[in-house]
Coordinates of C-alpha atoms in Angstrom, one line a residue:
M1 CA 113.7 74.0 -117.9
T2 CA 112.9 70.3 -118.0
A3 CA 109.8 69.1 -119.7
P4 CA 107.0 68.1 -117.4
S5 CA 106.5 64.5 -116.6
R6 CA 103.9 62.8 -118.7
P7 CA 102.3 59.3 -118.3
F8 CA 103.5 58.0 -121.7
D9 CA 106.9 58.0 -123.4
G10 CA 105.3 58.1 -126.8
L11 CA 101.9 58.4 -128.4
L12 CA 100.7 57.6 -132.0
I13 CA 97.3 59.0 -133.0
G14 CA 95.2 59.2 -136.1
A15 CA 95.8 55.8 -137.8
S16 CA 93.5 52.9 -137.8
L17 CA 94.7 50.0 -135.6
A18 CA 94.7 46.3 -136.6
T19 CA 95.2 45.0 -133.1
M20 CA 94.9 41.3 -134.0
A21 CA 93.7 40.8 -130.5
A22 CA 90.6 38.7 -131.2
P23 CA 90.7 35.1 -132.4
S24 CA 89.6 36.2 -135.8
G25 CA 89.4 39.4 -137.8
Y26 CA 91.8 42.3 -137.7
G27 CA 90.5 43.8 -134.4
E28 CA 90.0 47.1 -136.1
I29 CA 90.0 50.4 -134.2
A30 CA 89.3 53.5 -136.4
D31 CA 91.0 56.8 -135.5
G32 CA 93.1 55.0 -133.0
A33 CA 95.6 55.9 -130.4
L34 CA 98.6 53.8 -129.3
A35 CA 100.8 54.8 -126.4
W36 CA 103.8 53.2 -124.8
K37 CA 105.8 53.5 -121.6
D38 CA 109.1 51.8 -120.8
G39 CA 108.9 49.8 -124.0
V40 CA 105.4 48.4 -123.2
L41 CA 102.0 49.4 -124.7
A42 CA 100.2 51.5 -122.2
F43 CA 97.1 52.5 -124.2
V44 CA 95.4 50.9 -127.2
G45 CA 92.0 52.3 -128.2
P46 CA 90.1 55.0 -130.0
R47 CA 91.6 58.5 -129.8
S48 CA 88.4 59.8 -128.3
E49 CA 89.0 57.7 -125.2
L50 CA 92.5 59.1 -124.4
P51 CA 92.6 60.4 -120.8
G52 CA 93.6 63.9 -121.9
S53 CA 95.0 65.9 -124.7
P54 CA 97.8 64.2 -126.7
A55 CA 100.3 67.0 -125.7
S56 CA 99.6 66.4 -122.0
L57 CA 100.1 62.7 -122.3
A58 CA 103.5 62.3 -124.1
N59 CA 106.4 64.4 -125.2
D60 CA 106.7 62.3 -128.4
V61 CA 103.4 62.5 -130.2
I62 CA 103.2 61.1 -133.7
E63 CA 100.1 62.0 -135.8
T64 CA 99.7 59.9 -138.9
R65 CA 97.2 58.2 -141.2
G66 CA 97.1 54.7 -142.7
W67 CA 97.1 51.6 -140.5
V68 CA 99.2 50.3 -137.6
T69 CA 99.7 46.6 -137.0
P70 CA 101.9 44.6 -134.6
A71 CA 105.4 44.5 -135.9
L72 CA 106.0 41.4 -138.1
V73 CA 107.6 38.2 -136.8
D74 CA 109.6 36.1 -139.2
A75 CA 109.6 32.7 -137.4
H76 CA 111.9 30.8 -139.8
T77 CA 115.0 32.1 -141.5
H78 CA 118.5 30.9 -142.4
L79 CA 119.7 34.4 -143.3
V80 CA 123.2 34.0 -141.8
F81 CA 125.2 32.5 -144.7
A82 CA 128.0 33.3 -147.1
G83 CA 128.0 33.3 -150.9
D84 CA 124.9 32.4 -153.0
R85 CA 123.4 29.5 -155.0
A86 CA 122.1 31.3 -158.1
R87 CA 123.6 28.6 -160.3
E88 CA 121.4 26.1 -158.6
F89 CA 118.4 28.2 -159.4
E90 CA 119.3 27.9 -163.1
M91 CA 119.8 24.1 -162.7
R92 CA 116.3 23.7 -161.2
L93 CA 114.8 25.7 -164.1
Q94 CA 116.5 23.2 -166.4
G95 CA 114.9 20.3 -164.6
A96 CA 117.2 19.3 -161.8
T97 CA 115.5 18.3 -158.6
Y98 CA 116.3 19.5 -155.0
E99 CA 117.4 16.0 -154.1
A100 CA 119.5 15.6 -157.2
I101 CA 121.4 18.8 -156.6
A102 CA 122.0 17.9 -153.0
R103 CA 123.2 14.4 -153.8
A104 CA 125.6 15.9 -156.4
G105 CA 127.4 17.9 -153.7
G106 CA 125.4 21.1 -154.2
G107 CA 122.6 22.3 -152.0
I108 CA 123.4 22.9 -148.4
L109 CA 127.0 21.6 -148.6
S110 CA 128.0 24.3 -151.1
T111 CA 126.9 26.9 -148.6
V112 CA 128.7 25.0 -145.8
R113 CA 132.0 25.4 -147.8
A114 CA 131.4 29.2 -148.1
V115 CA 130.5 29.6 -144.5
R116 CA 133.6 27.7 -143.3
D117 CA 135.7 30.0 -145.4
A118 CA 134.2 33.2 -144.0
D119 CA 135.4 34.7 -140.7
E120 CA 133.0 36.2 -138.3
A121 CA 133.3 39.8 -139.7
A122 CA 132.8 38.6 -143.2
L123 CA 129.8 36.5 -142.3
L124 CA 128.2 39.5 -140.5
A125 CA 128.9 41.8 -143.4
Q126 CA 127.2 39.5 -145.8
S127 CA 124.2 38.6 -143.5
L128 CA 123.4 42.0 -142.0
P129 CA 121.9 43.5 -145.2
R130 CA 119.5 40.6 -145.4
A131 CA 118.3 41.3 -141.9
Q132 CA 118.1 45.0 -142.7
A133 CA 115.8 44.2 -145.7
L134 CA 113.4 42.3 -143.4
L135 CA 113.4 45.2 -140.9
R136 CA 112.6 47.8 -143.6
D137 CA 109.7 45.6 -144.6
G138 CA 108.2 45.6 -141.1
V139 CA 110.0 42.7 -139.2
A140 CA 111.1 43.5 -135.6
T141 CA 111.5 39.9 -134.5
M142 CA 113.3 37.2 -136.5
E143 CA 114.5 33.7 -135.9
I144 CA 117.9 32.8 -137.3
K145 CA 119.1 29.2 -137.6
S146 CA 122.6 27.8 -137.8
G147 CA 123.2 24.7 -139.9
Y148 CA 125.6 25.9 -142.6
G149 CA 128.7 25.2 -140.5
L150 CA 128.3 21.6 -139.5
D151 CA 131.3 21.7 -137.2
F152 CA 131.6 23.2 -133.7
D153 CA 133.5 26.3 -134.6
S154 CA 131.5 27.2 -137.7
E155 CA 128.1 26.6 -136.0
R156 CA 129.3 28.8 -133.1
R157 CA 130.4 31.5 -135.5
M158 CA 126.9 31.5 -137.2
L159 CA 125.2 31.8 -133.8
R160 CA 127.4 34.6 -132.7
V161 CA 126.7 36.5 -135.9
A162 CA 123.0 36.0 -135.4
R163 CA 123.3 37.5 -131.9
A164 CA 125.4 40.4 -133.4
I165 CA 122.6 41.1 -135.9
G166 CA 120.1 41.6 -133.1
D167 CA 122.5 43.8 -131.2
T168 CA 123.4 45.9 -134.2
L169 CA 119.8 46.5 -135.5
G170 CA 117.9 46.5 -132.2
V171 CA 115.6 43.7 -133.4
T172 CA 114.8 40.6 -131.4
V173 CA 116.7 37.6 -132.8
R174 CA 115.9 34.1 -131.6
T175 CA 118.7 31.7 -132.4
T176 CA 118.0 28.1 -133.4
Y177 CA 120.7 25.4 -133.4
L178 CA 120.3 23.4 -136.7
A179 CA 123.5 21.4 -136.8
A180 CA 121.3 18.5 -137.8
H181 CA 120.8 20.1 -141.2
A182 CA 123.0 17.9 -143.5
L183 CA 125.8 15.4 -143.1
P184 CA 129.2 17.1 -143.3
P185 CA 132.1 15.7 -145.4
E186 CA 134.0 14.6 -142.3
F187 CA 131.1 12.2 -141.3
K188 CA 130.3 10.9 -144.8
D189 CA 128.4 7.6 -144.3
D190 CA 128.4 8.0 -140.5
A191 CA 125.2 9.9 -139.7
D192 CA 124.9 8.4 -136.3
G193 CA 128.4 9.5 -135.4
Y194 CA 127.6 13.0 -136.6
V195 CA 124.4 13.1 -134.5
A196 CA 126.5 12.1 -131.5
A197 CA 129.0 14.9 -132.2
L198 CA 126.4 17.6 -132.7
C199 CA 124.6 16.6 -129.5
A200 CA 127.9 16.9 -127.7
W201 CA 128.4 20.4 -129.0
L202 CA 125.0 21.6 -127.9
P203 CA 125.6 22.0 -124.1
R204 CA 128.7 24.1 -124.8
L205 CA 126.9 26.4 -127.2
H206 CA 123.9 26.7 -124.8
G207 CA 126.3 27.5 -122.0
E208 CA 127.6 30.4 -124.0
G209 CA 124.0 31.8 -124.3
L210 CA 123.9 31.2 -128.1
V211 CA 120.9 28.8 -128.4
D212 CA 117.3 29.6 -127.9
A213 CA 115.8 26.5 -129.6
V214 CA 116.9 23.3 -131.4
D215 CA 115.8 22.2 -134.9
A216 CA 116.6 19.3 -137.3
F217 CA 115.9 18.4 -140.9
C218 CA 113.9 15.2 -140.7
E219 CA 113.8 13.9 -144.2
G220 CA 115.1 11.2 -146.6
I221 CA 118.0 13.4 -147.6
G222 CA 118.4 14.7 -144.0
F223 CA 118.1 12.8 -140.8
T224 CA 115.9 9.8 -139.8
P225 CA 113.1 10.1 -137.1
A226 CA 115.3 8.0 -134.8
Q227 CA 118.3 10.4 -135.2
T228 CA 116.0 13.4 -134.9
R229 CA 114.7 11.9 -131.6
R230 CA 118.3 11.8 -130.3
V231 CA 118.7 15.5 -131.1
F232 CA 115.5 16.4 -129.4
E233 CA 116.4 14.4 -126.3
A234 CA 119.6 16.3 -126.0
A235 CA 117.6 19.5 -126.3
R236 CA 115.1 18.4 -123.7
A237 CA 118.0 17.5 -121.3
L238 CA 119.0 21.2 -121.4
G239 CA 115.4 22.5 -121.2
L240 CA 115.5 23.9 -124.7
P241 CA 112.4 24.0 -126.9
V242 CA 112.4 22.2 -130.3
K243 CA 111.2 23.0 -133.8
L244 CA 111.4 20.7 -136.8
H245 CA 111.8 20.9 -140.6
A246 CA 109.0 18.3 -141.0
D247 CA 107.3 16.5 -143.9
Q248 CA 108.6 18.8 -146.6
L249 CA 109.4 16.2 -149.2
S250 CA 107.8 13.1 -147.7
D251 CA 105.8 12.0 -144.7
L252 CA 108.3 10.5 -142.1
G253 CA 106.0 11.5 -139.3
G254 CA 108.0 14.6 -138.5
A255 CA 105.1 16.7 -137.4
G256 CA 103.9 14.1 -135.0
L257 CA 107.5 13.7 -133.6
A258 CA 107.7 17.5 -133.1
A259 CA 104.4 17.4 -131.3
E260 CA 105.5 14.5 -129.1
F261 CA 108.3 16.7 -127.7
G262 CA 106.0 19.6 -127.2
G263 CA 107.6 21.4 -130.2
L264 CA 107.0 25.0 -130.8
S265 CA 106.5 24.4 -134.5
A266 CA 106.6 22.0 -137.4
D267 CA 107.8 23.8 -140.5
H268 CA 107.1 23.2 -144.2
V269 CA 104.5 20.4 -143.5
E270 CA 103.5 19.9 -147.1
H271 CA 103.2 16.1 -146.6
T272 CA 101.9 16.0 -143.0
S273 CA 99.3 13.3 -142.5
D274 CA 96.0 13.8 -140.7
A275 CA 97.5 12.0 -137.7
G276 CA 100.3 14.5 -137.6
V277 CA 97.8 17.4 -137.8
R278 CA 95.9 15.9 -134.8
A279 CA 99.1 15.5 -132.8
M280 CA 100.0 19.1 -133.5
A281 CA 96.6 20.3 -132.4
A282 CA 96.7 18.3 -129.2
K283 CA 100.1 19.8 -128.2
G284 CA 99.6 23.4 -129.6
T285 CA 102.4 23.0 -132.1
V286 CA 102.3 25.8 -134.7
A287 CA 102.4 24.9 -138.4
V288 CA 104.9 27.3 -140.0
L289 CA 104.1 27.7 -143.7
L290 CA 107.0 28.5 -146.0
P291 CA 105.5 29.5 -149.4
G292 CA 108.8 30.9 -150.6
A293 CA 110.4 27.4 -150.8
Y294 CA 107.2 26.1 -152.3
H295 CA 107.3 28.7 -155.0
V296 CA 111.0 28.5 -155.8
L297 CA 110.9 24.6 -155.9
R298 CA 107.7 24.8 -158.0
D299 CA 106.1 22.3 -155.6
T300 CA 102.6 21.1 -156.2
K301 CA 101.9 19.3 -152.9
L302 CA 99.9 21.7 -150.7
P303 CA 100.1 21.6 -146.9
P304 CA 96.9 20.1 -145.3
L305 CA 95.4 23.6 -144.8
A306 CA 91.8 22.5 -144.4
A307 CA 92.9 20.0 -141.7
F308 CA 94.9 22.7 -139.9
R309 CA 91.8 24.9 -139.9
E310 CA 89.5 22.1 -138.9
H311 CA 91.6 21.1 -135.9
G312 CA 92.6 24.6 -134.9
V313 CA 96.3 24.3 -135.6
P314 CA 97.7 27.8 -135.6
M315 CA 99.4 28.7 -138.9
A316 CA 102.4 31.0 -139.1
V317 CA 103.9 32.4 -142.3
A318 CA 107.7 32.9 -142.6
T319 CA 110.2 33.7 -145.3
D320 CA 112.5 30.7 -144.9
C321 CA 115.2 33.1 -146.2
N322 CA 118.0 30.9 -147.4
P323 CA 120.5 30.9 -150.3
G324 CA 119.1 27.8 -152.0
T325 CA 115.4 27.3 -151.9
S326 CA 113.9 30.6 -150.7
P327 CA 116.1 33.6 -151.4
L328 CA 113.3 35.8 -150.0
L329 CA 114.0 39.1 -148.2
S330 CA 110.4 40.2 -147.6
L331 CA 108.0 38.6 -145.1
R332 CA 105.2 40.6 -146.7
Q333 CA 106.0 38.9 -150.0
A334 CA 105.8 35.6 -148.1
M335 CA 102.4 36.6 -146.9
Q336 CA 101.4 37.3 -150.5
L337 CA 102.7 34.0 -151.7
A338 CA 100.8 32.2 -148.9
C339 CA 97.6 33.9 -150.1
T340 CA 98.3 33.0 -153.8
H341 CA 99.6 29.5 -153.5
F342 CA 98.0 28.3 -150.2
R343 CA 94.8 30.3 -150.5
L344 CA 95.2 31.9 -147.1
T345 CA 93.1 35.0 -146.5
P346 CA 95.0 38.2 -146.0
E347 CA 93.8 38.2 -142.4
E348 CA 95.2 34.7 -141.9
A349 CA 98.4 35.7 -143.5
L350 CA 98.8 38.8 -141.3
R351 CA 97.9 36.7 -138.2
G352 CA 100.5 34.2 -139.4
A353 CA 103.2 36.9 -139.5
T354 CA 102.2 38.4 -136.1
V355 CA 100.3 36.4 -133.5
N356 CA 101.2 33.0 -134.7
G357 CA 104.7 33.9 -135.8
A358 CA 105.4 34.9 -132.2
R359 CA 103.8 31.8 -130.9
A360 CA 106.0 29.7 -133.1
L361 CA 109.0 31.2 -131.3
G362 CA 107.5 30.8 -127.9
L363 CA 107.0 34.5 -127.4
Q364 CA 103.9 35.6 -125.6
D365 CA 104.7 39.3 -125.3
R366 CA 104.2 40.4 -128.9
G367 CA 102.3 39.9 -132.0
V368 CA 99.2 41.7 -130.7
L369 CA 98.5 45.4 -130.0
R370 CA 97.3 45.0 -126.3
V371 CA 98.1 46.9 -123.2
G372 CA 101.0 45.2 -121.3
L373 CA 102.7 43.7 -124.4
R374 CA 105.8 44.9 -126.1
A375 CA 105.5 48.2 -128.0
D376 CA 106.4 46.5 -131.3
F377 CA 104.4 48.0 -134.1
V378 CA 104.5 49.2 -137.7
A379 CA 102.8 52.2 -139.2
W380 CA 101.9 51.4 -142.9
N381 CA 100.9 53.6 -145.8
I382 CA 97.8 51.6 -146.7
R383 CA 94.1 52.0 -146.7
H384 CA 93.2 48.5 -145.5
P385 CA 95.3 45.7 -144.0
S386 CA 94.6 43.5 -147.0
E387 CA 97.0 45.7 -149.0
L388 CA 99.9 44.1 -147.1
C389 CA 99.2 40.9 -149.2
Y390 CA 97.9 42.7 -152.3
W391 CA 100.9 44.7 -153.3
L392 CA 103.7 42.7 -155.0
G393 CA 106.7 44.6 -153.4
G394 CA 106.8 48.3 -152.9
D395 CA 107.7 50.4 -149.9
L396 CA 104.6 50.5 -147.6
V397 CA 106.3 51.1 -144.2
Q398 CA 106.2 54.5 -142.6
T399 CA 107.9 53.5 -139.3
V400 CA 108.9 50.3 -137.4
H401 CA 109.1 50.5 -133.6
A402 CA 110.4 47.8 -131.3
G403 CA 110.1 48.2 -127.5
G404 CA 108.9 51.7 -128.3
A405 CA 112.1 52.6 -130.1
R406 CA 112.0 53.6 -133.7
L407 CA 114.2 51.2 -135.8
A408 CA 113.1 52.2 -139.3

């Protein structure tokens, strides 16, 4: 005998809900109920308002305690790479600067060599565990950048591996083309020539369905604003949104440039000027805060947090998972660092890893527990949402669901 048809595919009851649905606060619902149908939330509210008994509403009924939040969104990662750069960590502890390491042939180019030497299977085998670690800590949507290949075949391989991670784990992966990350050896002293080449590669990669957005490293040791503009114009010609590594080490006007192109986000932004903040506010560009890199580099220049708040610039929080400056495999740890170093409130940090993280990826269908949005949510073993930023590590996740399917 087949089970009778019920209105919901699944129903979670008993936990408190942090819906994040209001402009501020957690949007708390005590003794809540969360139901989904066809991968979409179909009921979000108090259990007392369910239109029937739980057993009559869904075959899959989960009764639990603790809290449920939207699944986390990691809006800035470089997690597809080969090898590691632990030796550089030691060098920085001994006083070497990020710029000095890069100019000596270390930094990004050392990872480029490792990526070029790895075939697709090896690159996936090394990268998949990093994505699994993020998933186990509550992440169901992650951005993954290229930028460690710096030639057509290697950039393509990185983007293909990023897509494979999403297919393997069932998480949403948004791919970002970051060939404008560093100057490869083949184009030494010819940055303009390299920019022309990477702009020529973009239509081919986009045509293969491998690119969701375009990024660049606009910095003294990266690419100039003029070169970045050429990259953005190539993206705009294809209808691709842009993001930018902006104002991390100096103020070259990167945040304003990203805003000029309607950028989804400006990331790092430690040196962003008030004019850059105002430009971001006018265009709705999200400030993606990356406290992992700030922590590892022992930076002292804070992003203009008060200005972001004053002008209403949304602030996301992301891991910046990468082998050199932020070997961070927990978005919850990034949230904690954002509270500790940047003085975000736990509510701001959670908003940064849900609502605003989704916005930084151009995704309007997640990041909030609301009827009609994706059924991406996490059940946590906590007594209050502030614990997500309070605990340094630890296993707080009960379950992670994406599109109603349990992933962890």
